Coordinates of C-alpha atoms in Angstrom, one line a residue:
X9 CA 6.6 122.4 36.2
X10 CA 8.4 123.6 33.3
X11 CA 7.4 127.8 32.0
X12 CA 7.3 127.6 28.4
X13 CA 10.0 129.9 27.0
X14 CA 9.7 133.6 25.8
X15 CA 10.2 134.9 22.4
X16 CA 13.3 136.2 21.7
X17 CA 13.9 140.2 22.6
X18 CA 11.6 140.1 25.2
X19 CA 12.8 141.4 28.9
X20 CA 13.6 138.4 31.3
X21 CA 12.0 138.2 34.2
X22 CA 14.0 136.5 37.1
X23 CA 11.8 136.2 39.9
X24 CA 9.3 133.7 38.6
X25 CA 12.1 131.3 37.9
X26 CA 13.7 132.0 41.5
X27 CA 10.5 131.3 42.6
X28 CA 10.6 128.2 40.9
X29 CA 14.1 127.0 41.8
X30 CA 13.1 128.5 45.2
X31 CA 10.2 126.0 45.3
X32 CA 11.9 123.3 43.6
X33 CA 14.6 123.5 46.5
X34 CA 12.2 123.9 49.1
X35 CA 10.3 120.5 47.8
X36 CA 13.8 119.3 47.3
X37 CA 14.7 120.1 50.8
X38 CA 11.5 119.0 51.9
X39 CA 11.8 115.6 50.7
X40 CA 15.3 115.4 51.7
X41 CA 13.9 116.7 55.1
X42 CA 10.9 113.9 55.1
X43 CA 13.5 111.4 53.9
X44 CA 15.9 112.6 56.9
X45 CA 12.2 112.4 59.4
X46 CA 11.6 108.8 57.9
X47 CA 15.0 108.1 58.5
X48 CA 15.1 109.0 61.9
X49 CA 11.9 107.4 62.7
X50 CA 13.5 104.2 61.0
X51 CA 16.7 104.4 62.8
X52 CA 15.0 105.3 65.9
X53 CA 13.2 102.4 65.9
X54 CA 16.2 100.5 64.5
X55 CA 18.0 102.5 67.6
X56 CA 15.0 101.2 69.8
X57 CA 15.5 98.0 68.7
X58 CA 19.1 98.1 69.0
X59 CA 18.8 99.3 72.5
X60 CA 16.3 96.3 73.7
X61 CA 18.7 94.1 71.5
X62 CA 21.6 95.3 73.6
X63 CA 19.9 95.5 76.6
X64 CA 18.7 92.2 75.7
X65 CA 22.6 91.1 74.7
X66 CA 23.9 93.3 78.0
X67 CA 21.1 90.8 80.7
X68 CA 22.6 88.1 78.1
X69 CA 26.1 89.1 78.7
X70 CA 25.3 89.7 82.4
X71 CA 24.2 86.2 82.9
X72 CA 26.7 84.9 81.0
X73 CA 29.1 86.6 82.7
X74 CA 27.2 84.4 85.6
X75 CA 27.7 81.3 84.4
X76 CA 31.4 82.5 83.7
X77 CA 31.9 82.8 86.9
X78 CA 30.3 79.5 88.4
X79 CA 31.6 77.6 85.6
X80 CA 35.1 79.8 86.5
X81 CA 34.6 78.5 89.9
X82 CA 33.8 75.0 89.2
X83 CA 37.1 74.9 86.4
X84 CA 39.0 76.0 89.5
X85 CA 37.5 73.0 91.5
X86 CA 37.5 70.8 88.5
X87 CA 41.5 72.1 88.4
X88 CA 42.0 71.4 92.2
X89 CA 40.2 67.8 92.0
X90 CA 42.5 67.3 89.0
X91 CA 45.5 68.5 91.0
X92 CA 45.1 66.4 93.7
X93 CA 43.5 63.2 91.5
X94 CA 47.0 63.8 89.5
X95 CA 49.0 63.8 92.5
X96 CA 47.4 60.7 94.1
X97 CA 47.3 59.5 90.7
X98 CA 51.1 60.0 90.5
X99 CA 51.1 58.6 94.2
X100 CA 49.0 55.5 93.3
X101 CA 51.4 55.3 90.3
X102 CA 54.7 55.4 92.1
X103 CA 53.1 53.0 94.8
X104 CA 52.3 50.8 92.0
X105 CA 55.6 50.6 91.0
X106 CA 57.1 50.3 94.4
X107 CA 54.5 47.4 94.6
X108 CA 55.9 45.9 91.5
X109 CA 59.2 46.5 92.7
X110 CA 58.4 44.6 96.3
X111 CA 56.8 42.1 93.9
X112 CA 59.6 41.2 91.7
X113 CA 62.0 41.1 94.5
X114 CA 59.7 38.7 96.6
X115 CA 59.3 36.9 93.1
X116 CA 62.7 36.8 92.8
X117 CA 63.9 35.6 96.3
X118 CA 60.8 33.7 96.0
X119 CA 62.7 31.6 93.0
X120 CA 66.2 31.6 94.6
X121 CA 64.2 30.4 97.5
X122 CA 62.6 27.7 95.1
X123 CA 66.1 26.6 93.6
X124 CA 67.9 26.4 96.5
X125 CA 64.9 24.4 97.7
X126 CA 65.4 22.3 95.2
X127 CA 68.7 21.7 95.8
X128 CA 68.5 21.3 99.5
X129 CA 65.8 18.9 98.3
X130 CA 68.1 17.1 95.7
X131 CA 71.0 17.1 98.5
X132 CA 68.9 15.5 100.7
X133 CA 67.2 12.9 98.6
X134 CA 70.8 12.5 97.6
X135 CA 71.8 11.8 101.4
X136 CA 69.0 9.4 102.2
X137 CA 69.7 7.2 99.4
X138 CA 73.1 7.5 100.5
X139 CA 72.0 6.8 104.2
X140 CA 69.8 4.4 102.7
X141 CA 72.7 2.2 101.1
X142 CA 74.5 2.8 104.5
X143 CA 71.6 1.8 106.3
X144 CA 71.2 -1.6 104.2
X145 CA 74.9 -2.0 104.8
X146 CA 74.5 -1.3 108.3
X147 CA 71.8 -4.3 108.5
X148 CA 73.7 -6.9 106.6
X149 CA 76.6 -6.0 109.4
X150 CA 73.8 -6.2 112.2
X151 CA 72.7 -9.6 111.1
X152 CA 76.3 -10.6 110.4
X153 CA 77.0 -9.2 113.8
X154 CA 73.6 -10.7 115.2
X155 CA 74.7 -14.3 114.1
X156 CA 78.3 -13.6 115.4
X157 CA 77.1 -12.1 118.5
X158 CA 75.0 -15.8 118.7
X159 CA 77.5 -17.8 117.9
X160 CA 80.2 -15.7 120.5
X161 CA 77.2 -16.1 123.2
X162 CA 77.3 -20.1 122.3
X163 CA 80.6 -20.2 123.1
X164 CA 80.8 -17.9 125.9
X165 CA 78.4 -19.9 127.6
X166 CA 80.2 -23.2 126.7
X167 CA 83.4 -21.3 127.7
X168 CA 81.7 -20.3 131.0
X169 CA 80.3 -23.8 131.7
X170 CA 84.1 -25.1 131.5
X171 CA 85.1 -21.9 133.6
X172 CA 82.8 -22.4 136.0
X173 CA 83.3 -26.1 136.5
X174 CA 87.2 -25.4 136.0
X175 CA 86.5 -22.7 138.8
X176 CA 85.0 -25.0 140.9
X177 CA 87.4 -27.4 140.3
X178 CA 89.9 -25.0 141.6
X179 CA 88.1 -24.1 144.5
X180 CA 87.8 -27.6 145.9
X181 CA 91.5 -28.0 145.3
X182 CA 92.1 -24.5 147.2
X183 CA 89.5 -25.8 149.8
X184 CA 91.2 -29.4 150.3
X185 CA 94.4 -27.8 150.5
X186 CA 92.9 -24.4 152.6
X187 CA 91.4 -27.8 154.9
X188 CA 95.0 -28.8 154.9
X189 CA 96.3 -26.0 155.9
X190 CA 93.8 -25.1 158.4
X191 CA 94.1 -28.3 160.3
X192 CA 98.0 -28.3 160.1
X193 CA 98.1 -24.9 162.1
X194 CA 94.8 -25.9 163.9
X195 CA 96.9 -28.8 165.2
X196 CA 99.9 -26.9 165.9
X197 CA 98.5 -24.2 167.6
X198 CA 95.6 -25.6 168.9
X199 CA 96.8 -25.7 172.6
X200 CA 98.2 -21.8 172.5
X201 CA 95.5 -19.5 173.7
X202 CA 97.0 -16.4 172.0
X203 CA 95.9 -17.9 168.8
X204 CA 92.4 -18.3 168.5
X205 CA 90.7 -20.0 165.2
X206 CA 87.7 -17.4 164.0
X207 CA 85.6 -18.9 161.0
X208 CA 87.9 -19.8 158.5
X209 CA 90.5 -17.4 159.9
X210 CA 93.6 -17.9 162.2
X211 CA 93.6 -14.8 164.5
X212 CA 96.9 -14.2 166.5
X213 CA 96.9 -11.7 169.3
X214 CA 99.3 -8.3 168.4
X215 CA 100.4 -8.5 171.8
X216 CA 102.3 -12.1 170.6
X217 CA 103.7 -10.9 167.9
X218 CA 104.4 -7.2 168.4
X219 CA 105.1 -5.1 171.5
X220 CA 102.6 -2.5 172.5
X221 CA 102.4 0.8 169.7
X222 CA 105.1 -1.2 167.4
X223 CA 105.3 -3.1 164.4
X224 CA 108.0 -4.8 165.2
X225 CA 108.2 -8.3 165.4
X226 CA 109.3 -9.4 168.5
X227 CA 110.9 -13.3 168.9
X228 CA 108.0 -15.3 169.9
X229 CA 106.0 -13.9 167.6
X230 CA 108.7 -14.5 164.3
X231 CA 108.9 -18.4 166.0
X232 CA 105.4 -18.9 165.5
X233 CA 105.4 -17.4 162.3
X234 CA 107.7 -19.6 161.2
X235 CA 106.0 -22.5 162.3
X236 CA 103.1 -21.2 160.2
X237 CA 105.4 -20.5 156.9
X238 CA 106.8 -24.1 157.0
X239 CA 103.6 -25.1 157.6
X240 CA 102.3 -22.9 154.2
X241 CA 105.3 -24.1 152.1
X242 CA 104.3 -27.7 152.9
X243 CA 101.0 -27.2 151.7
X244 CA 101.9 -25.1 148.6
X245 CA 104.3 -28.0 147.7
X246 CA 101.2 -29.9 146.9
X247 CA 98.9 -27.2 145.0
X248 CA 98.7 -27.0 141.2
X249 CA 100.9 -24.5 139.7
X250 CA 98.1 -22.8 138.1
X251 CA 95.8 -22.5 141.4
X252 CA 95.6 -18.8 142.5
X253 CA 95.6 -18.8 146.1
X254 CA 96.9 -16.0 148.2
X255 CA 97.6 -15.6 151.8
X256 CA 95.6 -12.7 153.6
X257 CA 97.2 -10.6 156.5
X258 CA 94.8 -8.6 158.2
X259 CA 95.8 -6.0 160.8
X260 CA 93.7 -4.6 163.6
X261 CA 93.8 -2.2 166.3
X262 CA 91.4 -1.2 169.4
X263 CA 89.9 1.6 169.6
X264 CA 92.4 3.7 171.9
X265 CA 94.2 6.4 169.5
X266 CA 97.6 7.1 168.8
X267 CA 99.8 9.4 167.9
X268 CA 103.2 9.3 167.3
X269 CA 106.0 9.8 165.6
X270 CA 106.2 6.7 163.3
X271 CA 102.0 6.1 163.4
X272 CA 99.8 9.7 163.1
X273 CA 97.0 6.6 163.7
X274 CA 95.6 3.2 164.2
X275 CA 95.2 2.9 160.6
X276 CA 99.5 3.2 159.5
X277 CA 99.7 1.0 162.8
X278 CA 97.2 -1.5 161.3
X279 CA 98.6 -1.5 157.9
X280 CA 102.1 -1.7 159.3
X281 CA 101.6 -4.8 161.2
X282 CA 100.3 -6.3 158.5
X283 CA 103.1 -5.6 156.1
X284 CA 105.7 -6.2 158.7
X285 CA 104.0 -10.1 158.7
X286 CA 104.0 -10.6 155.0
X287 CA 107.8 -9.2 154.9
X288 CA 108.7 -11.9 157.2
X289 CA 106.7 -14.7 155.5
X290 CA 108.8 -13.7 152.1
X291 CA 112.0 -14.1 153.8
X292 CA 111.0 -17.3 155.1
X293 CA 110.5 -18.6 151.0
X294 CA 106.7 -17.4 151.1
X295 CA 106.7 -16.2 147.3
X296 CA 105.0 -12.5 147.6
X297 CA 102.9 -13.1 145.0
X298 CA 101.0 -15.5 147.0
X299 CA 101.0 -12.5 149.9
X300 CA 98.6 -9.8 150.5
X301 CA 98.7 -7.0 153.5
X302 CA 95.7 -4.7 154.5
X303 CA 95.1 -2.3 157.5
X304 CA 91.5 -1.8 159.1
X305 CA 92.6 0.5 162.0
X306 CA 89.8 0.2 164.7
X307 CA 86.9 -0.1 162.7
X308 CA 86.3 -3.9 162.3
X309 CA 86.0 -5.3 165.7
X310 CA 85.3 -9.1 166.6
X311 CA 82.3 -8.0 168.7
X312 CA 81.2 -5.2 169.6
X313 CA 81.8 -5.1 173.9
X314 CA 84.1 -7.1 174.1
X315 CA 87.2 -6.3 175.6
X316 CA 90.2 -3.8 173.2
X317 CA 93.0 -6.2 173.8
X318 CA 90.6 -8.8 172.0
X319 CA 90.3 -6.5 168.8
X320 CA 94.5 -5.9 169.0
X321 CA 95.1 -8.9 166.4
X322 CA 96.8 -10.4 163.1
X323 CA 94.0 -12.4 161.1
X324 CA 95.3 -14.5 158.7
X325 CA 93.5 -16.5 156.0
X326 CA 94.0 -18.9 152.6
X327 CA 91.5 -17.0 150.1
X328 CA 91.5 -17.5 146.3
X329 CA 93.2 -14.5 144.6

């Protein structure tokens, strides 16, 4: 509180108002002092607070931290799963293209396939028609051929009916005149016993026409082979220029081998008889077309046992040709 003021001229007295600026700063300081206390107490408690707050914020920050870490942990995993999804994605997609790849290349063969398909099939359809027309072609030929074939059968068999009755025609002339024949020389050498009469065959011992191991006629044996070609020429005065007849001159041996110089066996022996005969009919005006010579060796004998000298012969016979 305010001292009232002294009259002027009176003595000042300094203490009292030291006092009082004394108390007015101790109040001063006082309040200052209780302001700094309350201040304290607030900001402790604020402090207090603070401190749970941060404590609070810290078990916060701690357990956030936590979760950091686990959701750390599980971005890592989620990164690895995406790694590897990407990479099998990335897999999947280049399969996928090798797949489409595959695909357009079978597609693509698949077409070429399909047009040369086609064309095969369009080549082919072309060939059948074509083997169709040749087909159709072919029948009319058939039928044409058929009613030829007919028609050639009609007159083969007419043509075979006048061959065979022209045949047999010829073959009763050959057998009247072979008759002839055979009872001419039947009559002229019926009473020799070196020529026997076998069948329809005229068989003449070798041993009267050839010495023993030749072919060689000897004279008796060219005598009666004349008598037999005058006997033929007679005969073939009368056949029909167009009758085939021939005149067969079989030669056979016995069984005894030989070996020489001229014969290495009964077989040029055989065959050389045979073609010394039909040399000798020629030169007696036989014409050699109406001649034929073959050599059987040992192996067709009259009878079997009977005696070699019986198998030593000349068979001779008037056959059609």
């Amino acid at each position: 509180m305010m001292r009232t003021r002294r009259p002027k001229g009176v003595s000042l007295d300094v203490w009292p108002g030291f006092v009082d600026a004394l108390a007015t700063l101790l109040i001063v300081m006082i309040f200052v002092l209780m302001i700094f206390v309350v201040s304290q107490i607030y900001l402790s408690d604020a402090l207090q607070g603070s401190k749970r707050g941060l404590d609070s914020l810290q078990a916060k920050l701690h357990e956030i931290a936590s979760l950091l870490k686990i959701e750390e942990k599980k971005n890592t995993d989620l990164t690895t799963v995406l790694q590897s999804t990407t990479q099998q994605l990335h897999q999947m997609y280049a399969l996928k293209n090798q797949v489409e790849t595959d695909l357009s290349q079978k597609i693509a063969l698949s077409d070429q396939r399909a047009l040369t398909a086609e064309a095969l099939l369009a080549s082919l359809q072309l060939q059948i028609e074509d083997l169709n027309q040749k087909l159709q072609a072919l029948n009319g030929a058939l039928e044409v051929a058929e009613t030829t074939r007919i028609e050639q059968k009609l007159t083969i068999e007419a043509l075979d009916q006048k061959l065979a009755a022209a045949l047999v025609q010829k073959v009763e002339e050959l057998e009247k005149y072979r008759s002839e024949f055979f009872a001419k020389l039947k009559e002229l050498l019926e009473k020799r016993s070196d020529v026997r009469v076998v069948g329809d065959r005229f068989v003449f011992q070798s041993e009267v026409l050839f010495p023993s191991g030749s072919a060689t006629l000897q004279s008796a044996g060219e005598k009666k082979l004349k008598q037999l070609a005058k006997t033929l020429k007679e005969i073939s005065l009368k056949m029909p220029a167009d009758l085939s007849w021939v005149l067969r001159v079989d030669g056979h041996t016995d069984n005894r081998p030989i070996h020489t110089e001229k014969f290495a066996s009964n077989w040029e022996l055989s065959a050389a008889r045979a073609i010394a005969v039909i040399k000798f009919l020629i030169n007696e005006g036989i014409p050699a077309e109406h001649l034929a010579a073959a050599g059987f060796g040992e192996f067709h004998p009259l009878e079997k046992g009977v005696p070699d000298e019986n198998n030593r012969r000349i068979e001779l016979k008037l056959d059609q040709r």
